[in-house]
Amino acid sequence: MQGSEEKEINVVDPTNEGKGGFRATMFIFALLTFESMGFVANMVSLVQYFLMVLHFDLQTAANTLTNFLGSAFLLSLLGGFLSDTYINRLTTCLIFGVLEVLALVIVTVQAYSHDLLPKADCPKDCVHGRIAFVFYTSLCLLAIGSGGVRGALPALGADQFNQKDPKEAKALATFFNCLLLSVVIGAAVGVTLIVWVAVNKAWYWGFFISALATAVGFIVFALGKPFYRLHVPGQSPLLRIIQVIVVAIKNRGLALPNTPSELYELSDKYYMDSIESKIARTYQLRFLDKASILPKDVEPQPWKVCSVTQVEEVKIITRMLPIFISTIIMNTCLAQLQTFSVEQGNTKIMDKSLGHLQFPAPSIPVIPLVFMAFLIPLYEFVFVPFARKITHHPSGITQLQRVGVGLVLSAVSMAVAGLVEMKRRHQATKHPDEPMSLFWLSFQYGIFGIADMFTLVGLLEFFYKEAPVGMRSLSTSFTWLSLSFGYYLSSIFVNVINKVTRKVSPSKKGWVEGLIPEDLNYNNLNLFYWFLAILSLLNFFHYLYWASWYKYKTEEPIVKLNDGGGGEREREESVPILHEERSGGAIKCHHSEEKEHAPIFHEEEERCEIDVKGRHSEENEVKN
């Protein structure tokens, strides 16, 4: 059934022609490199700043950092929502970028001014009054600014590639790998140069360099405006979701028709003139299909009926939710590397020398970053082409397979962290005169770095490609939302486990509590790591179930039928096709037939070859 009333047609801006591609994304990569210098440097060093300068205890320092990072990633939803609905993604990034730079300037001023810092002899509860106001204001602005940028930037970069063009669609996977490589390069500079300056020279110099690098990044990013493809914001994605749910509830008493063609759908002309794609109907979550039933004698209007495509958009978001939830535990593990692992490196037993250079503990993440800087090009230019020949998937392996590998490695990382902590604590208590190299910590960082390489890029690409066009910023924000929940969950775990273990342990102390890093020698941080390793393993099996259940999005083609003179375009319903490739005398087609459960991690595309004459005869039968 075709819609008789179609409101807005979201047309691609004609001025975008000739723009986009890797020429445009170079400006985005530059921003990510410069911005990551300061952001990642602060992620790994702020806990030390809280301990040494603000005189927080270990638990408060760790929780303050994880709460800040959790808020920053949570606010990516704000940036994603605004860029999908009200302002384009470029403008969103620039507005929030100004807030991020302003926050870093305030942090620098506070670190420089003695009047805005606690007294050196203050024992505890030193952050209050004017000091607390400036401190928490800067953290709030930094969380809003950096979060908003992350909510819109990945989608803006991916917008530079047209998924309907086979060459550009293949380049999209390369873009996400290059995006991570840009972050890695910037982070490597940040955790070495900026952290070294902050720890060995002055904290305000470290913050100043972060602010300067971030400002330069946004200036370069703004200069790329003439090269960007910009998509016009459309209807609120949240409103579209709510409409489907409301109409489905209103129509709950109606019976679904026997044939999908009886459900309401907009005309092919709408989709030909729009950046939106028609999505094939699926048989999962069939209750929502009732939103596409158009009652008799009712005109198709919003809040009375929704198109099949709009219903499928809601189904896609719903199917994504379990995948998103399955990645939260991994990011809880990441929080430990930025808090407790840094404090492991700050204990006296750890030898921080690298030749004649003293290596700050927060700079340890540079080791996995260096590995990743080599592994990402190796993955892109060696593994992907090899895997592509076997799987015939444009990305080598599916996005869900890639995420699954990362989840397994995160569990391994936490198990290794527990073993390293056992060795460190034994060395500190039994052989305190025999220093242990700081680089023992590189094992847990290195394994987790590889895990992050698989999972982060896999999630970004998955959420972008699967999401409807009007929800892509909001959807890619799910990646950062997972990070946010992971950091918040870390704070909850630390507090709860300390309360529980304080009651049952012989020493009456929690597993992870204390005022200074040396208290790590007498608690049970290794047990906390192993707790997370076991939880991560159980979470992986939970992920396997939902990845198996997930049904990839299938877009229906818009077919122009020869009607003898420019009449209304009709739908072709005989053989649903996802892609067609002409090869010799045959058409290779990928059927989108419905299956209740897709094979684990695989897109449910069945390949076949149909003789051209036979195909044409089927089409003629349908028309007749």
C-alpha positions in Angstrom: 0.0 0.0 0.0 1.5 3.3 -1.0 1.1 6.5 0.9 -1.1 9.2 -0.6 0.2 11.9 1.7 4.0 12.2 2.1 5.1 15.2 4.0 8.7 16.1 3.9 11.2 14.8 1.5 14.7 15.1 3.0 16.8 15.8 -0.1 20.6 15.7 -0.1 21.9 19.3 -0.4 22.8 19.7 -4.1 25.9 21.8 -3.1 27.4 18.6 -1.7 28.1 17.2 -5.2 31.8 16.7 -5.7 32.6 16.8 -2.0 33.3 14.2 0.6 35.7 11.2 0.4 39.1 10.9 2.1 39.9 14.5 1.1 37.3 15.7 3.5 38.0 13.3 6.3 41.6 14.4 6.4 40.4 17.5 8.4 38.5 15.2 10.7 41.5 13.0 11.3 43.6 16.1 12.1 41.0 17.1 14.7 40.9 13.7 16.3 44.7 13.6 16.5 45.1 17.0 18.2 42.0 16.6 20.4 43.1 13.1 21.5 46.5 14.4 22.7 44.8 16.3 25.5 41.8 14.2 26.2 43.6 10.8 26.5 46.5 12.4 28.4 44.0 13.7 30.9 42.2 10.3 31.0 45.3 8.6 32.3 46.9 11.3 34.4 43.9 13.1 36.2 43.7 10.4 38.9 47.3 11.3 39.8 46.4 15.0 39.8 43.5 14.3 42.1 45.7 12.4 44.5 48.8 14.7 44.5 47.3 18.1 44.1 43.7 18.0 45.3 44.5 15.4 48.1 41.7 13.0 47.3 42.0 9.5 48.7 42.4 6.5 46.3 38.7 5.6 46.1 37.5 9.2 45.7 40.2 9.9 43.0 39.3 6.8 41.0 35.5 7.4 41.3 35.8 11.1 40.4 37.7 10.3 37.2 35.3 7.5 36.2 32.3 9.6 36.9 33.7 12.5 34.8 34.5 10.1 31.9 31.1 8.5 32.3 29.4 11.9 32.1 31.5 12.9 29.1 30.5 9.8 27.1 26.9 10.0 28.3 26.6 13.5 26.9 27.5 12.2 23.5 23.8 11.4 23.2 23.1 15.2 23.4 25.5 15.9 20.5 24.0 13.0 18.5 20.4 14.0 19.1 21.1 17.7 18.2 23.0 16.9 15.0 20.2 14.5 13.9 17.4 16.8 14.6 18.2 20.5 14.8 21.7 21.5 13.6 24.0 19.8 11.2 26.9 17.7 12.4 29.6 20.2 11.5 27.9 23.0 13.5 27.4 20.7 16.4 31.1 19.8 16.6 32.2 23.4 16.4 29.7 24.6 19.2 30.8 21.8 21.6 34.4 22.3 20.6 34.3 25.8 21.9 33.1 24.5 25.3 35.8 21.9 25.4 38.6 24.4 24.8 37.1 26.8 27.3 37.0 24.0 29.9 40.7 23.2 29.4 41.6 26.9 29.8 39.8 27.0 33.1 41.6 23.8 34.3 44.9 25.4 33.3 44.1 28.6 35.2 43.2 26.6 38.3 46.3 24.5 38.2 48.4 27.6 37.8 46.8 29.7 40.6 47.8 28.9 44.2 44.5 30.6 45.4 42.4 28.0 43.5 44.2 24.9 44.9 44.2 23.3 48.3 47.0 24.0 50.7 49.9 21.6 50.5 49.5 20.5 54.1 45.7 19.9 53.8 45.1 16.2 54.9 41.7 15.5 53.4 38.4 17.1 52.3 40.3 20.0 50.8 38.1 20.8 47.8 35.3 23.1 48.9 34.1 26.6 48.4 35.6 28.6 45.5 38.0 25.8 44.8 35.2 23.3 44.4 33.2 25.6 42.2 36.0 26.2 39.7 37.0 22.6 39.7 33.5 21.1 39.1 32.6 23.8 36.6 35.6 23.0 34.5 34.9 19.3 34.7 31.2 19.8 33.7 32.2 22.0 30.7 34.8 19.5 29.6 32.3 16.6 29.9 29.7 18.6 27.9 32.2 19.8 25.2 34.1 16.5 24.6 30.9 14.5 24.8 29.0 16.6 22.3 31.8 16.4 19.8 32.0 12.7 20.0 28.3 12.4 19.5 28.4 14.0 16.0 32.0 13.6 14.7 32.1 9.9 13.7 28.8 10.2 11.8 30.0 13.4 10.1 33.1 11.5 8.9 31.1 8.5 7.7 28.7 10.8 5.9 31.6 11.6 3.5 31.1 8.1 1.9 28.0 7.1 0.0 27.0 3.6 0.9 25.0 3.2 -2.3 28.3 3.5 -4.3 30.2 0.2 -4.1 33.6 1.8 -4.0 32.7 4.3 -1.3 30.9 1.7 0.7 34.1 -0.4 0.8 36.0 2.8 1.9 33.7 3.3 4.8 35.3 0.4 6.8 38.7 1.9 6.0 37.5 5.3 7.3 36.7 3.8 10.8 40.1 2.1 11.0 41.8 5.4 10.1 39.6 7.2 12.6 41.0 4.9 15.4 44.5 5.3 14.0 44.2 9.1 14.3 43.1 8.7 17.9 46.0 6.3 18.6 48.6 8.7 17.2 47.3 11.7 19.1 47.0 9.6 22.3 50.5 8.3 22.0 51.8 11.9 21.9 49.6 12.9 24.8 50.5 10.1 27.2 54.2 10.6 26.6 54.9 14.3 25.9 52.0 15.9 27.7 52.0 13.5 30.7 55.8 13.9 31.1 55.5 17.7 31.1 52.6 17.6 33.6 54.2 15.2 36.0 57.8 16.4 35.8 57.5 20.1 35.1 54.1 21.5 36.2 50.5 20.4 35.9 49.4 23.7 34.4 51.9 23.3 31.5 50.4 19.9 30.7 46.8 21.3 30.7 48.0 24.3 28.7 49.4 22.1 25.9 46.2 20.1 25.9 44.1 23.3 25.5 46.4 24.6 22.7 46.4 21.3 20.8 42.6 21.0 21.0 42.2 24.6 19.8 44.5 23.9 16.8 42.5 20.8 16.0 39.2 22.6 15.8 40.7 25.4 13.7 42.0 22.9 11.2 38.6 21.1 11.4 36.7 24.3 10.6 38.9 25.0 7.6 37.6 21.8 6.0 34.1 23.1 5.7 34.2 23.6 1.9 35.0 19.9 1.5 32.4 18.3 3.7 29.2 16.7 2.6 26.5 18.0 5.0 23.2 16.2 5.6 20.2 18.3 6.5 18.8 17.4 9.9 15.3 15.8 9.8 12.5 14.8 12.0 13.4 13.9 15.6 14.5 10.3 15.8 13.0 10.0 19.2 9.7 11.3 17.9 9.7 8.7 15.1 10.3 5.9 17.7 7.5 7.2 20.0 5.1 7.3 17.0 5.6 3.7 16.2 5.2 2.5 19.8 2.0 4.7 20.3 0.4 3.6 17.0 1.3 -0.1 17.6 -0.4 0.1 21.0 -3.5 1.8 19.5 -3.7 -0.9 16.8 -3.0 -3.8 19.2 -6.5 -5.3 18.6 -6.1 -5.4 14.8 -5.0 -8.5 13.0 -1.9 -8.4 10.8 -2.7 -8.9 7.1 -1.7 -12.1 5.4 0.6 -10.4 2.9 3.3 -7.8 3.7 2.2 -5.7 0.7 -1.0 -4.8 2.6 1.0 -2.9 5.2 1.4 0.9 4.7 4.5 2.1 2.9 5.5 5.3 1.2 5.9 5.3 -2.5 9.1 4.5 -4.3 9.2 8.1 -5.6 9.6 9.3 -2.0 12.7 7.2 -1.5 14.1 8.0 -4.9 14.0 11.7 -4.0 15.2 11.2 -0.4 18.4 10.3 1.3 16.4 7.7 3.2 16.3 4.0 2.1 13.4 1.7 2.0 14.0 -1.1 4.6 12.6 -4.6 4.0 10.2 -5.9 6.5 11.4 -8.5 9.1 9.4 -10.9 11.2 11.1 -10.3 14.5 9.2 -8.1 17.0 6.0 -8.5 15.0 3.9 -6.6 17.5 5.4 -3.4 16.1 4.1 -4.2 12.6 0.7 -3.3 13.8 1.8 0.4 13.6 1.8 -0.1 9.8 -1.9 -1.2 9.6 -4.0 1.6 8.0 -7.6 1.2 9.2 -10.3 1.5 6.6 -11.6 5.0 5.8 -8.6 6.6 7.6 -6.3 9.0 5.8 -2.5 8.2 6.3 -1.3 10.8 8.8 1.3 10.8 11.6 0.1 9.2 14.8 -2.4 7.2 12.8 -0.2 5.0 10.7 3.6 4.5 10.3 5.3 3.2 7.2 7.0 -0.3 7.2 10.4 1.5 6.9 9.6 3.6 10.0 8.6 0.5 11.9 11.8 -1.3 10.8 13.8 1.6 12.1 12.4 1.0 15.6 13.1 -2.7 15.2 16.7 -2.0 14.3 17.2 0.2 17.4 15.5 -2.4 19.6 17.7 -5.2 18.2 20.8 -3.1 18.8 20.1 -2.6 22.5 21.3 -6.1 23.7 24.5 -5.7 21.6 25.1 -2.3 23.2 24.4 -3.7 26.7 26.8 -6.6 26.1 29.8 -4.2 25.7 29.3 -2.3 29.0 31.4 -4.7 31.1 34.3 -4.4 28.7 34.4 -0.6 29.3 34.2 -1.2 33.1 37.5 -3.1 32.6 38.9 -0.2 30.7 38.2 2.1 33.6 40.6 0.0 35.8 43.5 0.6 33.5 43.0 4.4 33.8 42.8 4.3 37.6 44.1 1.4 39.6 46.7 0.3 37.0 48.1 3.8 37.0 48.4 3.7 40.8 50.1 0.3 40.6 52.8 2.0 38.6 53.1 4.7 41.2 54.1 2.4 44.0 57.7 2.5 45.2 58.5 -1.1 44.1 58.0 -0.2 40.5 61.2 0.9 38.6 60.1 3.7 36.3 63.5 4.2 34.6 63.9 3.8 30.8 67.6 4.2 30.4 68.4 7.6 31.8 64.8 8.7 31.5 62.2 8.5 34.3 59.0 7.1 32.8 55.8 8.4 34.4 53.3 5.7 35.3 50.4 7.3 33.4 52.6 7.0 30.2 52.5 3.2 30.3 49.5 3.2 27.8 51.9 4.4 25.1 53.1 0.7 24.8 49.8 -0.7 23.5 49.3 2.6 21.5 52.5 1.9 19.7 51.4 -1.7 19.0 48.1 -0.4 17.7 49.8 2.1 15.5 51.4 -0.8 13.7 48.5 -3.3 14.0 45.8 -1.1 12.6 47.5 -0.7 9.1 48.4 -4.4 9.2 44.7 -5.2 9.9 43.5 -2.9 7.2 46.0 -3.8 4.4 46.8 -7.5 5.2 44.1 -9.1 7.3 41.0 -7.5 5.6 42.0 -8.3 2.0 42.9 -11.9 3.0 39.6 -12.4 5.0 37.6 -10.7 2.2 38.6 -13.5 -0.2 37.3 -16.1 2.3 34.2 -14.4 3.7 33.3 -12.1 0.7 32.4 -9.5 3.3 33.6 -5.9 2.5 35.1 -5.5 5.9 36.8 -8.9 6.0 34.7 -10.1 9.0 31.4 -8.8 10.2 31.2 -6.0 12.7 29.7 -8.4 15.3 32.5 -10.9 14.8 35.0 -8.0 15.4 33.2 -7.0 18.6 33.2 -10.6 19.9 37.0 -10.9 19.5 37.4 -7.7 21.5 35.2 -9.0 24.3 37.2 -12.2 24.7 40.5 -10.2 24.8 39.2 -7.9 27.5 38.5 -10.9 29.8 42.1 -12.1 29.1 43.5 -8.6 29.9 41.8 -8.6 33.3 43.1 -12.1 34.1 46.6 -11.1 33.2 46.2 -7.9 35.3 45.4 -10.0 38.3 48.5 -12.2 37.9 50.7 -9.1 37.4 49.3 -7.5 40.6 50.0 -10.7 42.5 53.6 -10.6 41.4 53.9 -6.8 42.2 52.4 -7.2 45.7 54.6 -10.2 46.5 57.7 -8.2 45.4 56.6 -5.2 47.4 56.0 -7.1 50.7 58.6 -9.9 50.5 61.4 -8.4 48.5 61.1 -4.6 48.8 64.8 -4.0 48.0 64.4 -5.6 44.5 62.6 -3.2 42.2 60.2 -4.5 39.6 60.1 -3.0 36.1 57.1 -0.7 35.4 56.8 -2.4 32.1 55.2 -5.5 33.6 52.0 -3.5 33.4 52.3 -3.3 29.7 50.9 -6.8 29.3 47.5 -5.9 30.6 47.5 -2.6 28.7 48.7 -4.3 25.5 46.1 -7.0 25.4 43.3 -4.6 26.2 44.6 -2.2 23.5 44.2 -4.9 20.9 40.7 -5.6 22.3 39.8 -2.0 22.0 41.0 -1.9 18.4 38.5 -4.7 17.5 35.6 -3.5 19.6 35.6 0.2 19.3 35.8 0.3 15.5 33.5 -2.7 15.2 30.8 -0.9 17.2 31.2 2.5 15.4 30.8 0.8 12.0 28.0 -1.4 13.2 25.9 1.3 14.7 26.5 3.7 11.8 25.7 1.2 9.0 22.8 -0.5 10.6 21.1 2.8 11.8 18.5 4.6 9.7 19.8 7.7 8.0 18.0 10.1 10.4 19.4 8.3 13.5 23.1 7.8 12.6 24.6 10.3 15.0 22.3 9.1 17.8 23.1 5.5 17.0 26.9 5.9 16.9 26.6 7.6 20.3 25.6 4.2 21.6 29.4 3.4 21.4 30.2 6.2 23.7 27.1 5.5 25.9 28.6 2.0 26.5 31.8 3.7 27.7 29.8 5.9 29.9 27.8 3.1 31.6 31.1 1.2 31.9 32.7 4.0 33.9 29.6 4.5 36.1 29.5 0.7 36.7 33.1 0.8 37.7 32.3 3.3 40.5 29.4 1.2 41.6 31.6 -2.0 41.7 34.3 -0.2 43.7 31.9 1.1 46.3 29.9 -2.1 46.6 32.8 -4.5 46.7 34.6 -2.4 49.3 31.5 -2.4 51.5 31.0 -6.1 51.2 34.6 -7.2 51.5 35.1 -4.9 54.4 32.7 -7.0 56.4 34.0 -10.4 55.4 37.8 -10.0 55.1 40.0 -10.8 58.2 41.7 -7.4 57.9 38.3 -5.6 57.9 39.5 -3.6 54.8 38.0 -3.5 51.4 39.6 -5.1 48.4 40.4 -1.7 46.8 40.7 1.1 49.3 43.3 3.3 50.9 44.7 6.9 51.0 48.0 6.5 49.1 49.2 4.2 46.4 51.3 2.2 48.9 48.1 0.9 50.4 47.8 -1.3 47.3 50.5 -3.5 48.8 48.0 -4.6 51.5 44.7 -5.0 49.8 43.3 -7.4 47.2 43.3 -5.6 43.9 44.2 -8.8 42.1 40.8 -10.4 43.3 39.0 -7.3 41.9 40.7 -7.9 38.5 39.8 -11.6 38.6 36.2 -10.7 39.5 36.0 -8.6 36.3 37.7 -11.3 34.2 35.0 -13.9 35.3 32.3 -11.3 34.7 33.7 -10.5 31.3 33.7 -14.2 30.3 30.1 -14.7 31.4 29.2 -11.5 29.5 30.8 -12.9 26.3 28.4 -15.8 26.3 25.6 -13.4 26.9 26.8 -11.5 23.8 26.9 -14.7 21.7 23.2 -15.2 22.2 22.2 -11.7 21.1 24.7 -11.6 18.2 23.1 -14.9 17.0 19.6 -13.4 17.3 20.5 -10.1 15.6 19.1 -9.7 12.1 21.1 -7.3 9.8 19.3 -4.5 8.0 18.2 -5.3 4.5 17.4 -2.4 2.1 14.9 -2.9 -0.6 15.8 -1.6 -4.1 13.8 1.1 -5.7 12.9 -0.4 -9.1 11.9 1.7 -12.1 9.4 -0.4 -14.1 8.7 0.5 -17.8 5.1 1.7 -17.6 5.0 3.1 -21.2 5.2 6.8 -20.4 6.4 8.2 -17.1 3.5 6.9 -15.0 3.7 6.4 -11.3 6.5 4.1 -10.3 5.4 0.8 -8.9 6.9 -1.6 -6.4 8.5 -4.9 -7.4 7.5 -7.6 -4.9 8.3 -10.9 -6.7 12.0 -11.3 -5.6 13.3 -9.0 -2.9 16.9 -8.2 -3.7 19.6 -6.5 -1.6 22.2 -6.1 -4.3 22.6 -7.1 -7.9 25.9 -7.6 -9.7 25.9 -8.4 -13.4 28.5 -11.0 -14.3 28.6 -12.6 -17.8 25.1 -13.8 -18.7 23.8 -14.0 -15.1 22.6 -11.8 -12.3 24.1 -12.6 -8.9 21.5 -11.8 -6.4 21.4 -11.7 -2.6 18.0 -12.7 -1.3 16.6 -11.1 1.8 14.2 -13.9 2.7 13.0 -13.8 6.2 14.6 -16.1 8.8 13.6 -16.2 12.4 17.3 -16.6 13.6 20.3 -15.6 11.6 23.5 -17.8 11.8 25.8 -16.4 14.4 27.7 -13.3 13.4 26.8 -13.7 9.7 24.7 -11.5 7.5 21.8 -13.5 6.2 22.5 -13.0 2.5 22.1 -16.1 0.3 23.9 -16.0 -3.1 22.3 -17.3 -6.3 22.5 -17.0 -10.0 19.5 -16.5 -12.2 19.5 -16.6 -15.9 18.7 -13.2 -17.3 15.9 -14.4 -19.6 14.3 -16.4 -16.8 14.5 -13.3 -14.5 12.8 -11.1 -17.1 10.1 -13.6 -17.6 9.3 -13.6 -13.9 9.1 -9.8 -13.9 6.7 -9.9 -16.9 4.5 -12.4 -15.0 4.3 -10.1 -12.0 3.3 -7.1 -14.1 0.7 -9.1 -15.9 
